PDB file of C-alpha atoms in Angstrom:
ATOM      1  CA  MET A   1     127.271 121.768 135.892  1.00 34.00           C
ATOM      2  CA  THR A   2     130.086 119.266 136.387  1.00 36.00           C
ATOM      3  CA  THR A   3     129.808 115.850 137.972  1.00 40.00           C
ATOM      4  CA  GLU A   4     132.365 114.093 140.132  1.00 46.00           C
ATOM      5  CA  LEU A   5     133.204 111.752 137.220  1.00 49.00           C
ATOM      6  CA  ASP A   6     134.171 114.650 134.947  1.00 49.00           C
ATOM      7  CA  ASN A   7     137.896 114.509 135.643  1.00 61.00           C
ATOM      8  CA  ASN A   8     137.848 110.760 134.840  1.00 78.00           C
ATOM      9  CA  GLN A   9     140.977 110.002 136.866  1.00 89.00           C
ATOM     10  CA  ILE A  10     140.733 106.680 138.660  1.00 93.00           C
ATOM     11  CA  HIS A  11     142.476 106.197 141.986  1.00 94.00           C
ATOM     12  CA  ILE A  12     142.978 102.908 143.806  1.00 96.00           C
ATOM     13  CA  ARG A  13     142.239 102.740 147.522  1.00 96.00           C
ATOM     14  CA  PRO A  14     141.768  99.935 150.046  1.00 96.00           C
ATOM     15  CA  PHE A  15     138.388  98.212 149.927  1.00 97.00           C
ATOM     16  CA  HIS A  16     135.985  99.320 152.665  1.00 96.00           C
ATOM     17  CA  PRO A  17     133.247  97.000 153.940  1.00 95.00           C
ATOM     18  CA  SER A  18     130.712  99.668 152.936  1.00 96.00           C
ATOM     19  CA  ASP A  19     131.818  99.181 149.271  1.00 97.00           C
ATOM     20  CA  ALA A  20     130.433  95.633 149.145  1.00 97.00           C
ATOM     21  CA  GLU A  21     126.778  96.486 148.550  1.00 97.00           C
ATOM     22  CA  THR A  22     127.610  98.799 145.654  1.00 97.00           C
ATOM     23  CA  ILE A  23     130.014  96.344 144.002  1.00 97.00           C
ATOM     24  CA  LEU A  24     127.618  93.410 144.318  1.00 97.00           C
ATOM     25  CA  SER A  25     124.809  95.497 142.774  1.00 96.00           C
ATOM     26  CA  TRP A  26     126.670  95.671 139.440  1.00 96.00           C
ATOM     27  CA  CYS A  27     125.821  92.044 138.619  1.00 94.00           C
ATOM     28  CA  LYS A  28     122.177  92.299 137.618  1.00 94.00           C
ATOM     29  CA  ASP A  29     121.623  88.619 136.764  1.00 95.00           C
ATOM     30  CA  LYS A  30     123.029  85.241 137.742  1.00 95.00           C
ATOM     31  CA  HIS A  31     124.945  84.742 134.492  1.00 95.00           C
ATOM     32  CA  THR A  32     126.766  88.087 134.793  1.00 94.00           C
ATOM     33  CA  PHE A  33     127.397  87.311 138.450  1.00 96.00           C
ATOM     34  CA  ARG A  34     129.035  83.970 137.549  1.00 95.00           C
ATOM     35  CA  LEU A  35     131.126  85.612 134.800  1.00 95.00           C
ATOM     36  CA  TRP A  36     132.491  87.850 137.542  1.00 95.00           C
ATOM     37  CA  SER A  37     132.729  85.478 140.502  1.00 94.00           C
ATOM     38  CA  ALA A  38     132.836  81.987 138.958  1.00 94.00           C
ATOM     39  CA  ASP A  39     131.894  79.612 141.787  1.00 90.00           C
ATOM     40  CA  LYS A  40     133.330  81.621 144.685  1.00 91.00           C
ATOM     41  CA  TYR A  41     129.912  82.598 146.057  1.00 91.00           C
ATOM     42  CA  HIS A  42     127.294  79.994 146.876  1.00 89.00           C
ATOM     43  CA  SER A  43     124.255  81.783 145.550  1.00 89.00           C
ATOM     44  CA  PHE A  44     123.009  84.783 143.598  1.00 93.00           C
ATOM     45  CA  PRO A  45     122.507  87.441 144.654  1.00 93.00           C
ATOM     46  CA  ALA A  46     125.431  87.481 147.064  1.00 94.00           C
ATOM     47  CA  GLN A  47     125.157  89.497 150.228  1.00 94.00           C
ATOM     48  CA  PRO A  48     127.771  91.963 151.537  1.00 95.00           C
ATOM     49  CA  GLN A  49     128.515  89.727 154.523  1.00 95.00           C
ATOM     50  CA  GLU A  50     129.423  86.898 152.106  1.00 94.00           C
ATOM     51  CA  MET A  51     131.914  89.198 150.401  1.00 95.00           C
ATOM     52  CA  MET A  52     133.400  90.172 153.752  1.00 93.00           C
ATOM     53  CA  LYS A  53     133.747  86.513 154.761  1.00 92.00           C
ATOM     54  CA  LEU A  54     135.431  85.688 151.444  1.00 90.00           C
ATOM     55  CA  TYR A  55     137.831  88.615 151.861  1.00 92.00           C
ATOM     56  CA  ASP A  56     138.673  87.682 155.454  1.00 88.00           C
ATOM     57  CA  ASN A  57     141.888  86.097 154.246  1.00 76.00           C
ATOM     58  CA  SER A  58     145.353  87.519 154.731  1.00 73.00           C
ATOM     59  CA  LYS A  59     146.347  86.477 151.200  1.00 80.00           C
ATOM     60  CA  MET A  60     143.629  88.579 149.565  1.00 88.00           C
ATOM     61  CA  HIS A  61     144.109  92.286 149.110  1.00 94.00           C
ATOM     62  CA  PRO A  62     140.802  93.787 147.938  1.00 96.00           C
ATOM     63  CA  LEU A  63     141.002  97.223 146.364  1.00 97.00           C
ATOM     64  CA  THR A  64     138.437  99.705 145.118  1.00 98.00           C
ATOM     65  CA  ALA A  65     138.778 102.059 142.180  1.00 97.00           C
ATOM     66  CA  VAL A  66     137.208 105.477 142.675  1.00 97.00           C
ATOM     67  CA  ILE A  67     136.775 108.729 140.835  1.00 95.00           C
ATOM     68  CA  GLY A  68     136.346 111.359 143.496  1.00 93.00           C
ATOM     69  CA  ASN A  69     134.016 109.653 145.979  1.00 91.00           C
ATOM     70  CA  ALA A  70     132.274 107.505 143.352  1.00 95.00           C
ATOM     71  CA  ILE A  71     133.068 103.786 143.392  1.00 97.00           C
ATOM     72  CA  ILE A  72     133.810 102.877 139.779  1.00 97.00           C
ATOM     73  CA  GLY A  73     135.534  99.493 139.990  1.00 97.00           C
ATOM     74  CA  HIS A  74     136.957  96.744 142.124  1.00 98.00           C
ATOM     75  CA  PHE A  75     139.526  93.950 142.079  1.00 98.00           C
ATOM     76  CA  ILE A  76     141.600  91.829 144.412  1.00 97.00           C
ATOM     77  CA  LEU A  77     145.281  91.045 144.382  1.00 95.00           C
ATOM     78  CA  ARG A  78     146.453  87.792 145.837  1.00 93.00           C
ATOM     79  CA  PHE A  79     149.811  86.113 145.913  1.00 89.00           C
ATOM     80  CA  PRO A  80     150.060  82.435 145.000  1.00 83.00           C
ATOM     81  CA  SER A  81     153.652  82.236 146.268  1.00 77.00           C
ATOM     82  CA  GLU A  82     155.287  83.526 149.429  1.00 78.00           C
ATOM     83  CA  ASP A  83     157.878  85.655 147.593  1.00 78.00           C
ATOM     84  CA  LYS A  84     155.117  87.832 146.079  1.00 78.00           C
ATOM     85  CA  ARG A  85     156.971  88.133 142.760  1.00 86.00           C
ATOM     86  CA  CYS A  86     153.818  86.939 141.027  1.00 93.00           C
ATOM     87  CA  ALA A  87     150.362  88.326 141.749  1.00 94.00           C
ATOM     88  CA  ARG A  88     146.947  87.210 140.630  1.00 96.00           C
ATOM     89  CA  LEU A  89     144.081  89.568 139.855  1.00 97.00           C
ATOM     90  CA  GLY A  90     140.574  88.460 140.686  1.00 96.00           C
ATOM     91  CA  PHE A  91     137.030  89.756 140.992  1.00 96.00           C
ATOM     92  CA  VAL A  92     137.822  92.444 138.412  1.00 97.00           C
ATOM     93  CA  ILE A  93     134.730  94.536 137.710  1.00 97.00           C
ATOM     94  CA  ILE A  94     133.698  97.995 136.562  1.00 96.00           C
ATOM     95  CA  ASP A  95     130.373  99.624 137.454  1.00 95.00           C
ATOM     96  CA  ASP A  96     127.919  98.355 134.819  1.00 90.00           C
ATOM     97  CA  GLN A  97     126.751 101.933 134.128  1.00 92.00           C
ATOM     98  CA  ASN A  98     130.312 102.998 133.256  1.00 91.00           C
ATOM     99  CA  ARG A  99     131.584 100.149 131.086  1.00 90.00           C
ATOM    100  CA  GLY A 100     132.929 100.941 127.646  1.00 89.00           C
ATOM    101  CA  LYS A 101     134.382 104.304 128.713  1.00 92.00           C
ATOM    102  CA  GLY A 102     138.008 103.280 129.250  1.00 93.00           C
ATOM    103  CA  TYR A 103     137.738 102.933 133.020  1.00 95.00           C
ATOM    104  CA  GLY A 104     138.651  99.241 132.893  1.00 95.00           C
ATOM    105  CA  ARG A 105     141.950  99.993 131.149  1.00 96.00           C
ATOM    106  CA  GLN A 106     142.680 102.798 133.624  1.00 95.00           C
ATOM    107  CA  MET A 107     141.934 100.556 136.580  1.00 97.00           C
ATOM    108  CA  LEU A 108     144.099  97.733 135.216  1.00 97.00           C
ATOM    109  CA  ARG A 109     147.023 100.089 134.618  1.00 96.00           C
ATOM    110  CA  GLN A 110     146.636 101.375 138.179  1.00 95.00           C
ATOM    111  CA  ALA A 111     146.479  97.788 139.488  1.00 96.00           C
ATOM    112  CA  ILE A 112     149.661  96.840 137.626  1.00 96.00           C
ATOM    113  CA  GLN A 113     151.476  99.926 138.892  1.00 94.00           C
ATOM    114  CA  TYR A 114     150.216  99.356 142.450  1.00 94.00           C
ATOM    115  CA  ALA A 115     151.337  95.703 142.468  1.00 94.00           C
ATOM    116  CA  HIS A 116     154.744  96.564 141.069  1.00 93.00           C
ATOM    117  CA  LEU A 117     155.464  99.550 143.304  1.00 93.00           C
ATOM    118  CA  LYS A 118     154.032  98.168 146.551  1.00 92.00           C
ATOM    119  CA  TYR A 119     155.062  94.518 146.219  1.00 91.00           C
ATOM    120  CA  GLN A 120     157.746  94.523 143.485  1.00 91.00           C
ATOM    121  CA  VAL A 121     155.619  92.080 141.484  1.00 93.00           C
ATOM    122  CA  HIS A 122     157.105  90.982 138.150  1.00 93.00           C
ATOM    123  CA  THR A 123     154.197  88.988 136.745  1.00 95.00           C
ATOM    124  CA  ILE A 124     150.436  89.332 137.092  1.00 97.00           C
ATOM    125  CA  SER A 125     148.020  86.598 136.022  1.00 97.00           C
ATOM    126  CA  LEU A 126     144.261  86.275 135.843  1.00 97.00           C
ATOM    127  CA  GLY A 127     141.579  83.958 134.559  1.00 97.00           C
ATOM    128  CA  VAL A 128     138.612  84.986 132.431  1.00 97.00           C
ATOM    129  CA  PHE A 129     135.771  83.093 130.782  1.00 97.00           C
ATOM    130  CA  CYS A 130     135.996  82.933 126.983  1.00 97.00           C
ATOM    131  CA  GLU A 131     132.541  84.379 126.459  1.00 95.00           C
ATOM    132  CA  ASN A 132     133.535  87.534 128.348  1.00 96.00           C
ATOM    133  CA  ILE A 133     134.907  89.005 125.126  1.00 95.00           C
ATOM    134  CA  SER A 134     134.891  92.630 126.289  1.00 94.00           C
ATOM    135  CA  ALA A 135     136.989  91.720 129.345  1.00 96.00           C
ATOM    136  CA  ILE A 136     139.477  89.769 127.223  1.00 97.00           C
ATOM    137  CA  LYS A 137     139.793  92.745 124.842  1.00 97.00           C
ATOM    138  CA  CYS A 138     140.331  95.073 127.802  1.00 97.00           C
ATOM    139  CA  TYR A 139     143.025  92.835 129.303  1.00 98.00           C
ATOM    140  CA  LYS A 140     144.788  92.535 125.940  1.00 98.00           C
ATOM    141  CA  SER A 141     144.650  96.314 125.453  1.00 97.00           C
ATOM    142  CA  VAL A 142     146.889  96.852 128.507  1.00 97.00           C
ATOM    143  CA  GLY A 143     149.309  94.071 127.596  1.00 97.00           C
ATOM    144  CA  PHE A 144     147.976  90.825 129.034  1.00 98.00           C
ATOM    145  CA  ARG A 145     148.483  87.816 126.787  1.00 98.00           C
ATOM    146  CA  ILE A 146     146.716  84.471 126.735  1.00 98.00           C
ATOM    147  CA  THR A 147     148.944  81.730 128.133  1.00 97.00           C
ATOM    148  CA  SER A 148     146.596  78.732 128.330  1.00 97.00           C
ATOM    149  CA  ASN A 149     143.038  77.466 128.102  1.00 96.00           C
ATOM    150  CA  ASP A 150     141.027  75.773 130.817  1.00 93.00           C
ATOM    151  CA  SER A 151     137.481  74.766 131.655  1.00 94.00           C
ATOM    152  CA  TYR A 152     135.499  75.081 134.854  1.00 92.00           C
ATOM    153  CA  LEU A 153     132.311  73.560 136.221  1.00 92.00           C
ATOM    154  CA  ILE A 154     129.954  76.454 137.019  1.00 92.00           C
ATOM    155  CA  ASP A 155     126.425  75.695 138.242  1.00 90.00           C
ATOM    156  CA  GLY A 156     126.632  72.233 136.690  1.00 91.00           C
ATOM    157  CA  GLU A 157     127.793  73.495 133.268  1.00 94.00           C
ATOM    158  CA  GLU A 158     131.266  73.436 131.737  1.00 96.00           C
ATOM    159  CA  TRP A 159     132.557  76.945 130.964  1.00 96.00           C
ATOM    160  CA  ASP A 160     135.674  77.560 128.870  1.00 97.00           C
ATOM    161  CA  GLY A 161     138.215  80.025 130.129  1.00 97.00           C
ATOM    162  CA  VAL A 162     141.652  81.389 129.412  1.00 98.00           C
ATOM    163  CA  GLU A 163     144.568  82.211 131.644  1.00 97.00           C
ATOM    164  CA  MET A 164     146.253  85.526 130.895  1.00 98.00           C
ATOM    165  CA  GLU A 165     149.528  87.017 132.061  1.00 97.00           C
ATOM    166  CA  PHE A 166     151.206  90.422 132.156  1.00 97.00           C
ATOM    167  CA  ALA A 167     154.991  90.646 132.547  1.00 95.00           C
ATOM    168  CA  ILE A 168     156.221  93.859 134.125  1.00 89.00           C
ATOM    169  CA  ASP A 169     159.435  95.235 132.646  1.00 77.00           C
ATOM    170  CA  LYS A 170     162.234  95.099 135.157  1.00 61.00           C
ATOM    171  CA  ASP A 171     163.766  98.547 134.680  1.00 53.00           C
TER     172      ASP A 171
END
């Protein structure tokens, strides 16, 4: 018997409001939730309507990664500048039951391709907390490089983070 994840090919599609509950369920505890969302949500656990309110912004482009009909990952693209030559990835997450299987790398490659083809983006940046070692390794594996260090106040504690960047070849 085969399952819908057997072909393992991730596709990126627009985020649907019905995706929110599934995506939010992947953060099982407050610490994991903050690693994913930093201070963008007021409380844990977040509710789908909070996600929808956060995404009700014309500068945010939320996308969902699927295999068949199964939601496997999620991220947003946003554009810090009007010319859209640079994009920023945020809220990058893979279903907690499917981490460590290469889906993160697939999703990131799809995100890079999507941003470049749809918006002609030349550079993509993101921020990640230093203790999220598996995410940093994943980002590095597709070509992101660390460009700077920073720290953030999260729930009254200082968390160290790094900024990372991916430069798209201009063929």
